[in-house]
Coordinates of C-alpha atoms in Angstrom, one line a residue:
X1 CA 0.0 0.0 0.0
X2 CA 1.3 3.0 -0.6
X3 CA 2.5 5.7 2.6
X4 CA 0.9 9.0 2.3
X5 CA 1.7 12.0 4.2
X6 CA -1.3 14.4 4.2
X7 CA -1.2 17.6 6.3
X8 CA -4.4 18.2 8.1
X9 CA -6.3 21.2 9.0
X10 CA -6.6 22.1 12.7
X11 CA -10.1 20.1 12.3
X12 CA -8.9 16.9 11.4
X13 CA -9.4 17.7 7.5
X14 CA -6.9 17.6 4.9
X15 CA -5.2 21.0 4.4
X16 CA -6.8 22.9 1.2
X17 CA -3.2 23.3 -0.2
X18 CA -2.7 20.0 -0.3
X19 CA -3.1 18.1 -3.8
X20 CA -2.9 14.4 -4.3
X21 CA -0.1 12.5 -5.9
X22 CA -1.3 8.9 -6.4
X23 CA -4.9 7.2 -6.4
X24 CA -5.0 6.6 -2.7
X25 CA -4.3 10.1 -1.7
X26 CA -7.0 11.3 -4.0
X27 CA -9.5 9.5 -2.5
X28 CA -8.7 10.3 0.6
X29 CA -8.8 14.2 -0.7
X30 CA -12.5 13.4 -2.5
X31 CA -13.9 11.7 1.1
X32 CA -13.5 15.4 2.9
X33 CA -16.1 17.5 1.7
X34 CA -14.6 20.6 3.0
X35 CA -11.3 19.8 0.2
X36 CA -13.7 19.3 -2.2
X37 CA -15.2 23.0 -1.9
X38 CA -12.5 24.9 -1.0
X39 CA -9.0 23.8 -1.9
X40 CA -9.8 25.1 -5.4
X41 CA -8.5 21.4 -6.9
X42 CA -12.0 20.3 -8.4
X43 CA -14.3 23.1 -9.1
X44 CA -13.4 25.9 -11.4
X45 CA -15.5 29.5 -12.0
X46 CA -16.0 32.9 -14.1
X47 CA -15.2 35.7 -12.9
X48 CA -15.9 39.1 -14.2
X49 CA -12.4 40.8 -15.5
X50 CA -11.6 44.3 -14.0
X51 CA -11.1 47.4 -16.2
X52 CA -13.5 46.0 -18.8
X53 CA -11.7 42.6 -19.4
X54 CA -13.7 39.9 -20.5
X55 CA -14.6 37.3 -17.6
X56 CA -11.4 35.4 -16.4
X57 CA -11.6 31.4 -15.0
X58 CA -10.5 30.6 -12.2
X59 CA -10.1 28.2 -9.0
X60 CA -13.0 27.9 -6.8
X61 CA -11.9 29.1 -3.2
X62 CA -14.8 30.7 -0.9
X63 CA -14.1 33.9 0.2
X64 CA -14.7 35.4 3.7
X65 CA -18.3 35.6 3.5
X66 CA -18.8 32.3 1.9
X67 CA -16.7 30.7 4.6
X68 CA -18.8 31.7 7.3
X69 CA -21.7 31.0 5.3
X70 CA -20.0 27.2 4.4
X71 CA -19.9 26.0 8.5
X72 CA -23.0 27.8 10.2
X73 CA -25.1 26.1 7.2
X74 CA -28.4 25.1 9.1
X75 CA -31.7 22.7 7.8
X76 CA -33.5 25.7 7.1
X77 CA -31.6 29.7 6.3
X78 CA -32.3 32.6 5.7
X79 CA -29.4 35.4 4.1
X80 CA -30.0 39.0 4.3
X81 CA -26.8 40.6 2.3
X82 CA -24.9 43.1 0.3
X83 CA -24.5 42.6 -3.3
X84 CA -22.2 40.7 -4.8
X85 CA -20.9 38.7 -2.2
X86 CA -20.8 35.1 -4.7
X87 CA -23.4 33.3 -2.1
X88 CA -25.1 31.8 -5.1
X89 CA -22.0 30.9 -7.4
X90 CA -21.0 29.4 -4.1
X91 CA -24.4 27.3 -3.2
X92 CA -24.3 26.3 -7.0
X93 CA -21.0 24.6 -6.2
X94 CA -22.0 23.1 -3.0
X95 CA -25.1 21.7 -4.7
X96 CA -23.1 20.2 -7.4
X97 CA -20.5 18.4 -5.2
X98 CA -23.8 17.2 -2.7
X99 CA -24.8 15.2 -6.1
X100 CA -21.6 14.2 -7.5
X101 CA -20.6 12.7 -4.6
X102 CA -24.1 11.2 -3.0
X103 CA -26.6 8.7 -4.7
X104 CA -29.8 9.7 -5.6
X105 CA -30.0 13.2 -4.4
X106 CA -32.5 16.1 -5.8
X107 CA -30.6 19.3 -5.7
X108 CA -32.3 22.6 -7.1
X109 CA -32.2 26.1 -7.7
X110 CA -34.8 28.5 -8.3
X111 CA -34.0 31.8 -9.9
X112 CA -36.2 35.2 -10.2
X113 CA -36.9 34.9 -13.8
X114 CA -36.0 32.5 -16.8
X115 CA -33.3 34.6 -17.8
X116 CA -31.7 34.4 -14.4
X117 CA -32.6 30.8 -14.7
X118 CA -30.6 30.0 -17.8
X119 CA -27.7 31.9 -16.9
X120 CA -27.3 30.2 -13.3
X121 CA -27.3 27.1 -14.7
X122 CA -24.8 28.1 -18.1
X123 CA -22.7 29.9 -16.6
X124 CA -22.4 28.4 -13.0
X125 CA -23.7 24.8 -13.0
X126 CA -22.6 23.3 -16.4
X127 CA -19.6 25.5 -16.5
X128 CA -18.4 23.8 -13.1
X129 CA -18.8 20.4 -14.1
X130 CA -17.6 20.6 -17.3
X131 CA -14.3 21.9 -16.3
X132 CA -14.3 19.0 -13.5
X133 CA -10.8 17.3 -13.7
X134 CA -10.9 15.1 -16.4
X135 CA -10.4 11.7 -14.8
X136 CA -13.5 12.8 -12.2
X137 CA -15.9 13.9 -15.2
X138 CA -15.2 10.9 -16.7
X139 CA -16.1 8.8 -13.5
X140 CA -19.3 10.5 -13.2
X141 CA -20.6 10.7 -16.6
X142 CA -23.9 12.6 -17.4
X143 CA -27.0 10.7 -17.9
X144 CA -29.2 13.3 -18.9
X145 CA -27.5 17.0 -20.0
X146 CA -30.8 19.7 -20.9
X147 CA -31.6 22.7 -21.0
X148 CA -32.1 23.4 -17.1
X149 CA -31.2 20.1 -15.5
X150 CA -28.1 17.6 -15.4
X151 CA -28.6 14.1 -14.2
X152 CA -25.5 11.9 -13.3
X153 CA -25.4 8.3 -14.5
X154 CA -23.1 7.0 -11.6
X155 CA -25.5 7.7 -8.9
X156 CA -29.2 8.9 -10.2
X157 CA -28.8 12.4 -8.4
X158 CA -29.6 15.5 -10.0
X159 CA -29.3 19.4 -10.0
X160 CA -31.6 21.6 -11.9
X161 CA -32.6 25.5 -11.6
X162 CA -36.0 27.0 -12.7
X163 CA -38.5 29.9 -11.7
X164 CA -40.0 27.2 -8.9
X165 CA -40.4 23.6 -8.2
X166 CA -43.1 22.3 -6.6
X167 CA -43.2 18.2 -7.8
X168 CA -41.5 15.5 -5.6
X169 CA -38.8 16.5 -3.0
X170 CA -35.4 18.6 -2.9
X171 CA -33.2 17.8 -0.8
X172 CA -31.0 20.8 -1.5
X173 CA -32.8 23.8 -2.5
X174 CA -31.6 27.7 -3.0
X175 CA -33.8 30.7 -3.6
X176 CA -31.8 33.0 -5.0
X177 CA -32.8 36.5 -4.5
X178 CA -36.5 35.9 -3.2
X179 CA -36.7 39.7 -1.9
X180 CA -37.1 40.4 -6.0
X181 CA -39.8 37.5 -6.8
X182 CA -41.6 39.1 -3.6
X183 CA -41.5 42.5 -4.7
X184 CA -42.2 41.8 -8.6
X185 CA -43.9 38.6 -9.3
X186 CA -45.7 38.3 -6.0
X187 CA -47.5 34.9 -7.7
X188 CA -44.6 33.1 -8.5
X189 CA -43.4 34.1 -4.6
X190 CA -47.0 32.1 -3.5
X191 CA -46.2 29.4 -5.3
X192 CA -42.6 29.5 -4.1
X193 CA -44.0 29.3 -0.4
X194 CA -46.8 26.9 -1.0
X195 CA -44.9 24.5 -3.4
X196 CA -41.2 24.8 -3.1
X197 CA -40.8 25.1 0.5
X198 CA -42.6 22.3 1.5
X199 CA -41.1 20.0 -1.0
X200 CA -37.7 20.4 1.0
X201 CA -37.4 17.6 3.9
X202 CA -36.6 19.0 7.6
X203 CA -33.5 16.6 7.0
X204 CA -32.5 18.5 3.9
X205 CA -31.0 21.9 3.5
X206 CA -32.9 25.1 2.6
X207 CA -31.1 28.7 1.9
X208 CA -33.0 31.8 1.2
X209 CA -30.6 34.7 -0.2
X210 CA -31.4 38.2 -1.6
X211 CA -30.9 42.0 -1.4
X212 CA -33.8 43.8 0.3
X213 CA -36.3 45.5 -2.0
X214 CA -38.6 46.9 0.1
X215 CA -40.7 46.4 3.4
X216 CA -43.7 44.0 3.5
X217 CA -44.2 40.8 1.6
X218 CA -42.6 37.2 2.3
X219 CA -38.7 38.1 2.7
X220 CA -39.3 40.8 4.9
X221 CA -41.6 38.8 7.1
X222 CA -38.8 35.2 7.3
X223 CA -35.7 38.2 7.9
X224 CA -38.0 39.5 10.5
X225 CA -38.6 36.5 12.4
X226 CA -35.3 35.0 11.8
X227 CA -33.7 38.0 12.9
X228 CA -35.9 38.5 16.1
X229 CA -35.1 34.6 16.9
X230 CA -31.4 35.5 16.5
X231 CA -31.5 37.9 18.6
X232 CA -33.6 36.9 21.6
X233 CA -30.7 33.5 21.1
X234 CA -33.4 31.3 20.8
X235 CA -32.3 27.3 20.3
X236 CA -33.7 26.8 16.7
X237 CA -35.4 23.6 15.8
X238 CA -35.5 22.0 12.3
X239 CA -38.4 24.5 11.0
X240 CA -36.8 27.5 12.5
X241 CA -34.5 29.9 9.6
X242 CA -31.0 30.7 11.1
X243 CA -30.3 34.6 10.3
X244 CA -26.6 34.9 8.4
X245 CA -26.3 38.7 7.7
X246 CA -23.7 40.1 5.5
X247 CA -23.0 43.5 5.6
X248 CA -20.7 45.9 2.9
X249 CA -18.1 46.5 5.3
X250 CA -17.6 43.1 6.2
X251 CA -16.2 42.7 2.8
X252 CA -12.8 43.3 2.2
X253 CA -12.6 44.4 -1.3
X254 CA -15.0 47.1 -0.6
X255 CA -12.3 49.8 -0.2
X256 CA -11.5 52.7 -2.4
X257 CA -8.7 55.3 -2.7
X258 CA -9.7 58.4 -1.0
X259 CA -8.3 61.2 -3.6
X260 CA -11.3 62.8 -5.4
X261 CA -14.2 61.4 -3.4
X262 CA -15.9 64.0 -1.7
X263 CA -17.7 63.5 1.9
X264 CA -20.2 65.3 3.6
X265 CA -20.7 66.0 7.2
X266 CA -24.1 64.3 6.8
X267 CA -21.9 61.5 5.1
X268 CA -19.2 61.3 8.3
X269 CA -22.5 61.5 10.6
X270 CA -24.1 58.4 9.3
X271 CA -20.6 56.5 9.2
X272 CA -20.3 57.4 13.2
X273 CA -24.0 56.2 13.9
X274 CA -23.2 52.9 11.8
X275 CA -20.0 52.6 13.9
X276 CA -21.5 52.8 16.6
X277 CA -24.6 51.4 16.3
X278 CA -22.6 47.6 14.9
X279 CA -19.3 48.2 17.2
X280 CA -17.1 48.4 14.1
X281 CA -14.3 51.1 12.9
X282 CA -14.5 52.2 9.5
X283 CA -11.6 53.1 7.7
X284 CA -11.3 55.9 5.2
X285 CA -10.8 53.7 2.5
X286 CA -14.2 52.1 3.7
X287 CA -15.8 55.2 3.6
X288 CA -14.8 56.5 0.3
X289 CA -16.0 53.6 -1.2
X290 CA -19.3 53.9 -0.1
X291 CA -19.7 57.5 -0.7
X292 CA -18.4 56.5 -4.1
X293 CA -20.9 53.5 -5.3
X294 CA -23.5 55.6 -3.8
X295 CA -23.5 58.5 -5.9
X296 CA -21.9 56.8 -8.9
X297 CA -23.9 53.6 -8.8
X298 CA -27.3 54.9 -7.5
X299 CA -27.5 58.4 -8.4
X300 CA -27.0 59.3 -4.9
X301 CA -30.0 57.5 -3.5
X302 CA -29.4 56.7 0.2
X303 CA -32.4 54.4 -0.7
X304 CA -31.4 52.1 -2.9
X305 CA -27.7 52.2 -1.1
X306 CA -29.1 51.0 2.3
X307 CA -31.3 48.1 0.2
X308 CA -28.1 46.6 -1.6
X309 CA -25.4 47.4 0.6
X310 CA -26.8 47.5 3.9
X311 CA -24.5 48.3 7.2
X312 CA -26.8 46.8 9.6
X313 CA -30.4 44.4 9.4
X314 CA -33.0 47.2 9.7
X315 CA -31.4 49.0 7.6
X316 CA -32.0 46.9 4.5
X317 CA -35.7 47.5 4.5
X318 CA -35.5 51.2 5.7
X319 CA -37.4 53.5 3.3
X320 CA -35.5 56.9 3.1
X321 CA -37.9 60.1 4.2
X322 CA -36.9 62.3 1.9
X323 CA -39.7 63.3 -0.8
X324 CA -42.3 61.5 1.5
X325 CA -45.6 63.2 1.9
X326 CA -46.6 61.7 5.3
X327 CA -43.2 61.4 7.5
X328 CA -44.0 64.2 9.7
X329 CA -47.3 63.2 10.3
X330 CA -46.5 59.8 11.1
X331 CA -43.5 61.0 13.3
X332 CA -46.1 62.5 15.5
X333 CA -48.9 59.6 15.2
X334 CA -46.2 57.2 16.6
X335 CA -44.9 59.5 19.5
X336 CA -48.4 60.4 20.3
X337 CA -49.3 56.6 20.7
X338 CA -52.3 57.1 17.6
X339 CA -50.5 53.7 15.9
X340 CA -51.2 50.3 18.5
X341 CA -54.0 48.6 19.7
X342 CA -57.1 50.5 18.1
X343 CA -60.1 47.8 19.0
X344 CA -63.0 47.6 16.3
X345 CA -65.8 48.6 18.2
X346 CA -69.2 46.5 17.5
X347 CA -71.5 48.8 18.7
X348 CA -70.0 51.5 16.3
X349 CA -71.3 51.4 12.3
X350 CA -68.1 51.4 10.4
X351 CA -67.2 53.6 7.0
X352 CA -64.7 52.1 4.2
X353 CA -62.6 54.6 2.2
X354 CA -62.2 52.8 -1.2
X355 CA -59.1 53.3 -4.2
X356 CA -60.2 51.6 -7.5
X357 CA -58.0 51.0 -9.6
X358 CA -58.9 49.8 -13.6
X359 CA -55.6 48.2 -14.3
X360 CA -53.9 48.7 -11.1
X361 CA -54.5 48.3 -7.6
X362 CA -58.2 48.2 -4.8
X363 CA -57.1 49.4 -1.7
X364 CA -59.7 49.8 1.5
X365 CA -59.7 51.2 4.7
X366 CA -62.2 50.1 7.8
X367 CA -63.1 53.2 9.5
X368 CA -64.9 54.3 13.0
X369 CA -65.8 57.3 14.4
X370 CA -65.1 57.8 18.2
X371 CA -65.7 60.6 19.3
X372 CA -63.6 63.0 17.5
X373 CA -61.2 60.1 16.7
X374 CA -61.4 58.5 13.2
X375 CA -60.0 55.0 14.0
X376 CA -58.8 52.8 11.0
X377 CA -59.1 49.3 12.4
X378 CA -58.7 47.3 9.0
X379 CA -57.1 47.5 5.6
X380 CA -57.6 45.6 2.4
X381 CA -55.6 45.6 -0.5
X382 CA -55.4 43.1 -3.6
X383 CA -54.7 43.2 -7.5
X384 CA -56.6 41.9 -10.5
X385 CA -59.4 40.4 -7.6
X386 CA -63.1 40.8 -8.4
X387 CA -65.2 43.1 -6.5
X388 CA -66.6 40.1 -4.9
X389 CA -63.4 39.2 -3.4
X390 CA -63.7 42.4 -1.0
X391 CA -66.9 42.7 -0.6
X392 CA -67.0 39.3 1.1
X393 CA -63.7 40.0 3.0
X394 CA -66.1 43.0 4.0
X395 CA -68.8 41.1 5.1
X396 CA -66.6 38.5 6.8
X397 CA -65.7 41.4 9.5
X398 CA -69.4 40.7 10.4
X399 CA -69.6 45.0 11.3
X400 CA -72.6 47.4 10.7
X401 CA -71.7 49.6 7.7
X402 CA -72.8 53.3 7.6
X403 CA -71.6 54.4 4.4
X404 CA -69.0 53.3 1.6
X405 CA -66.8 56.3 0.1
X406 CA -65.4 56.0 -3.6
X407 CA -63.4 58.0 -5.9
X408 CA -64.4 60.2 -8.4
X409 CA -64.1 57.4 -10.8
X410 CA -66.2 55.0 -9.9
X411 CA -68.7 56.6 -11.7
X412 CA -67.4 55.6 -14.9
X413 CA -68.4 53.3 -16.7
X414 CA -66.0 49.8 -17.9
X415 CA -66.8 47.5 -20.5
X416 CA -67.8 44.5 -18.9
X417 CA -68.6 40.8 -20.5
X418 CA -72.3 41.1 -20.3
X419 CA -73.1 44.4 -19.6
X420 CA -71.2 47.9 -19.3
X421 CA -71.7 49.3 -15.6
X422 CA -69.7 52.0 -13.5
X423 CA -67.8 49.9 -9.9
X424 CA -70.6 52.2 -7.9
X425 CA -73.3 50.4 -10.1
X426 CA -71.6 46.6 -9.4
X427 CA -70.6 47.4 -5.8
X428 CA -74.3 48.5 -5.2
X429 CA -75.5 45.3 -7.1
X430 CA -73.2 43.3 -5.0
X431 CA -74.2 44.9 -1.8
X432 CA -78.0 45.7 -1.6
X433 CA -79.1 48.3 1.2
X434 CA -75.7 49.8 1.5
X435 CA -75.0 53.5 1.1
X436 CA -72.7 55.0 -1.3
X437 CA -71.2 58.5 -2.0
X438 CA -68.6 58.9 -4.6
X439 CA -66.2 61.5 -3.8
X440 CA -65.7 64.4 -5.9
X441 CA -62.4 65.2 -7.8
X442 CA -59.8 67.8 -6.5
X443 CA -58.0 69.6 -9.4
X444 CA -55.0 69.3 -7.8
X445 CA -53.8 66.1 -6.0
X446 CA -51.6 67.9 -3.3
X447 CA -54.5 69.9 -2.4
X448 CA -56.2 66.3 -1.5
X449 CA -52.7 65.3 0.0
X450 CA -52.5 68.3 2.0
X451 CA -55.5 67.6 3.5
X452 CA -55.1 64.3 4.4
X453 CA -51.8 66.0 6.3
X454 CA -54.6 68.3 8.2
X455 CA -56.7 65.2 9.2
X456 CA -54.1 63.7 10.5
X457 CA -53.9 64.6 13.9
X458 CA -57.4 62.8 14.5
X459 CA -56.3 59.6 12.8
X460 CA -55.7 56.4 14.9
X461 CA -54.4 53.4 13.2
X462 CA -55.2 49.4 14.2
X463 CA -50.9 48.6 13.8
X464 CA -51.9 44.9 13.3
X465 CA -54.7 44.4 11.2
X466 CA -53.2 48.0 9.1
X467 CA -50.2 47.3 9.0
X468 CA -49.5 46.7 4.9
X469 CA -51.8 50.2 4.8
X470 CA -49.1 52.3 7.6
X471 CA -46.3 50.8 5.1
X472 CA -47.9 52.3 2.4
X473 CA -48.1 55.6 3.7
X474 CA -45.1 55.8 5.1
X475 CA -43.6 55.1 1.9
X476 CA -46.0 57.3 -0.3
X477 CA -43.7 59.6 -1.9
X478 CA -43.0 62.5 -4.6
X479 CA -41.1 61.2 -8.2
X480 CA -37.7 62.3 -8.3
X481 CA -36.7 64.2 -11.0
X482 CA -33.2 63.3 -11.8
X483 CA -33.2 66.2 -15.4
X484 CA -33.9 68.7 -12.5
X485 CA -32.4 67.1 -9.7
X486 CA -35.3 67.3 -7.2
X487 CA -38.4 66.0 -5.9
X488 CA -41.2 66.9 -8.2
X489 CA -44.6 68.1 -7.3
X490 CA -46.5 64.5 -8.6
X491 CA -46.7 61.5 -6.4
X492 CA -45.0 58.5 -7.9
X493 CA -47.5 55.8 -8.5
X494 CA -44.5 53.3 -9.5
X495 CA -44.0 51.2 -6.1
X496 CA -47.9 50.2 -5.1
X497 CA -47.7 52.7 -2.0
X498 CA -50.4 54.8 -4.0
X499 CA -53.3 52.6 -3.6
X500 CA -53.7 53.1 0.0
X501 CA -52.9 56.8 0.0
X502 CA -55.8 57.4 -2.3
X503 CA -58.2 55.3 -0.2
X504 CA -57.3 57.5 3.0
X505 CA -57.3 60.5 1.0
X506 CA -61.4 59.7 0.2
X507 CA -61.3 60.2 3.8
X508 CA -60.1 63.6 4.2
X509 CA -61.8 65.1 0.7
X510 CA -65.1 63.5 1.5
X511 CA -66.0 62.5 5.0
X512 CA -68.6 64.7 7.2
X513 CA -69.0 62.8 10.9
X514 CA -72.3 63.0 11.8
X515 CA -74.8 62.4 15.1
X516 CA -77.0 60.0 13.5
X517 CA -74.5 57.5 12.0
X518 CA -76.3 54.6 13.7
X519 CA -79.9 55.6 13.3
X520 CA -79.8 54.0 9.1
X521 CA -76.8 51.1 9.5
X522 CA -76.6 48.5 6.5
X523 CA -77.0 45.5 7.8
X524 CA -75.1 42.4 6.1
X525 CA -76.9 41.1 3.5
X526 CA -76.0 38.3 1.9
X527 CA -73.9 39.2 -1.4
X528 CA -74.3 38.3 -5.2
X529 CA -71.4 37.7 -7.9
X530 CA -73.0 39.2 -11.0

């Protein structure tokens, strides 16, 4: 037999510089998984060139973050990160050796879109294998080589990447950038969370991974709960998500020569709050890099800055203030206590302040008069659903309705399949005995916005059962003009906060309280589809 002197790692593993000499030594290298990943002798990438080169090949060796990543791997994670940090060239490599080197394993990949699909799969999958060493490809021929899957002859596993997977079981699964199928194909997220998911064993091995892209939906709610788990220490079981964060200036290439880049006192004040607030020390180097990719990159945006190159958790889904229409307001609602525990009342008749959109968004808000409090105790938003859908939801509340306020178009009329009818005419079909007042039109919209500012003081807000609706608003803001470089006078109706503006706005253009609210109550009916 033939004498082998491997040097070992301080765990017992066989040192990453190592590299085998004879047949015995190489299967002793091929038994350690952590050689396999990271000693850069099997698995080769591409890298993008620097200064405009084209993309240059190179040994697979994990960086920093992928290290860290690589031994705090749990059955279920969830990564919250900065851009560009390789995490899914690196699961695409750890997927690959899981079904090279174990028998009938399902390893998959799902991707934000088919483009993102093909070129995960081109560029890191296939692109890996073939450029295995050639006595190991040859050892673990290809049984079936598509368009989105390879299967391996040797041992019936697989590995595959697509837009979801919902059939059989995956052992291995990675959701690459899920914060982006939340934000922009919030069906395909469903069926991600309702098909996917599940298909994953508790003894198999799930990773989540994206960039932030805005509050609400299903990435911000896993971070969330990951994150508050993480931090109250709590001992996670097989179901639980363990939080790995990954901040910019935990990455060591994020530095940048100082000469030309200019910094602000505002910039040196938020650089002393992040240090501070994470117990870190920022170099200058560190700084002028971020100043840099901020302005050059982003246009400046603090926005998009803190969303792909966070410094801290919270800060990924923060939504920047500036050109807001309701930060002040708010401000003072939260200090004030006016956002909590507002009860629906059942002896009080309750109003709903509609938005109705024709190709985009419904938005409703529950309302009750107190006093001279207006209380919003629910909110209802949905896209493309029939009017049905929310008058049921309405009716489910099982409430006394006083009055239902629309906007000024819901008078007009829309081509329907049987008949042509205005929303007021199907909303009154669909709920007989109910009272309706459309709302008339401002001439100007900040006249209605300013408004809505003036009612404000009296607003009280249900945090729980409103709490898509107080996103909404708190990220309602003005379009940026960047040919004039400032905030223009029109709200932007881009990012699906304006839906539940509108709705409140009804409130504020349209709503007289009155004495006798409970004297003519429309009871619940049972409701029609027509």
């Amino acid at each position: 037999m033939t004498k082998t002197n491997i040097p070992l790692r301080k765990d017992g593993g066989i040192s990453f510089n190592f590299r085998p000499k004879n047949e015995e030594e190489l299967k002793k290298c091929l038994s350690d998984p952590l050689w396999r990943i990271c000693s850069g002798a099997l698995y080769k990438i591409i890298i993008k060139g620097k200064d405009g080169d084209d993309g240059l090949v190179l040994p697979f060796k994990p960086n920093r973050a992928q290290r860290r990543l690589l031994v705090s791997l749990w059955h279920r994670n969830l990564i919250l990160k900065a851009r560009q940090l390789g995490f899914t060239t690196m699961i695409c490599i750890l997927w690959l050796d899981t079904a090279l080197f174990n028998a009938n394993m399902r390893c998959g990949i799902i991707a934000q879109d088919r483009e993102a699909a093909e070129a995960i799969f081109k560029d890191k999958v296939k692109f890996a294998y073939e450029n295995l060493p050639e006595n190991i490809r040859k050892n673990m021929p290809l049984k079936n080589n598509s368009a989105k899957e390879l299967r391996l002859a040797h041992n019936n596993s697989s590995i595959r990447v697509a837009t979801s997977m919902r059939s059989g079981m995956i052992h291995r699964l990675h959701i690459s950038e899920f914060g982006k199928i939340c934000a922009k194909y919030p069906d395909k997220a469903k069926e991600v969370i309702t098909g996917s998911i599940p298909a994953v064993p508790l003894s198999g091995i799930l990773v989540i991974e994206s960039t932030a892209e805005g509050r609400g939906g299903d990435f911000h709610d896993i971070t969330m709960r990951a994150k508050a788990q993480d931090e109250a220490g709590k001992e996670l079981t097989v179901r639980d998500y363990r939080f790995h964060f990954y901040p910019w200036w935990d990455e060591l290439d994020y530095q940048l020569d100082t000469k030309g880049v200019l910094m602000t006192d505002a910039d040196r004040k938020y650089f002393t709050m992040v240090e501070a607030k994470v117990g870190t020390i920022l170099t200058e180097r560190q700084r002028a890099w971020y100043v840099a990719t901020r302005d050059a990159d982003f246009s400046g945006s603090e926005e998009k800055m803190w969303q792909e190159y966070p410094s801290f958790p919270d800060e990924a889904f923060q939504v920047s203030t500036q050109g807001c229409y309701f930060t002040d307001q708010i401000s003072i609602a939260r200090k004030q206590g006016r956002i909590g525990a507002v009860p629906l009342l059942p002896n009080v008749p309750c109003n709903t302040f509609w938005d109705i959109g024709s190709s985009d968004g419904t938005a409703i808000w529950v309302h009750q008069r107190v006093g001279q409090q207006n209380n919003f105790v629910r909110f209802k938003e949905g896209w493309g659903e029939a009017y049905g859908y929310y008058v049921q939801w309405l009716f489910s509340l099982g409430v006394v309705f006083h009055k239902h306020y629309l906007p000024h178009d819901a008078d007009h009329i829309r081509q329907g399949k049987n008949r042509n009818e205005s929303p007021r005419q199907m909303l009154e079909d669909l709920m007989p005995g109910h009272q309706f007042e459309t709302v008339d039109r401002v001439q100007d919209i900040n006249w209605g916005i300013q408004k809505t500012r003036d009612s404000f003081a009296s607003y009280w807000f249900d945090e729980e059962n409103c709490k898509d609706g107080i996103v909404h608003l708190e990220s309602y803001k003005k379009i940026w003009s960047t040919r004039q470089a400032r905030w223009s006078d029109e709200p932007d109706k881009s990012g699906g906060h304006s839906e539940a503006a509108d709705a409140l706005r009804q409130h504020a253009q349209g709503y007289e309280p009155t004495n006798n609210q409970s004297k003519t109550p429309a009871r619940n009916y049972s409701w029609k589809v027509v």
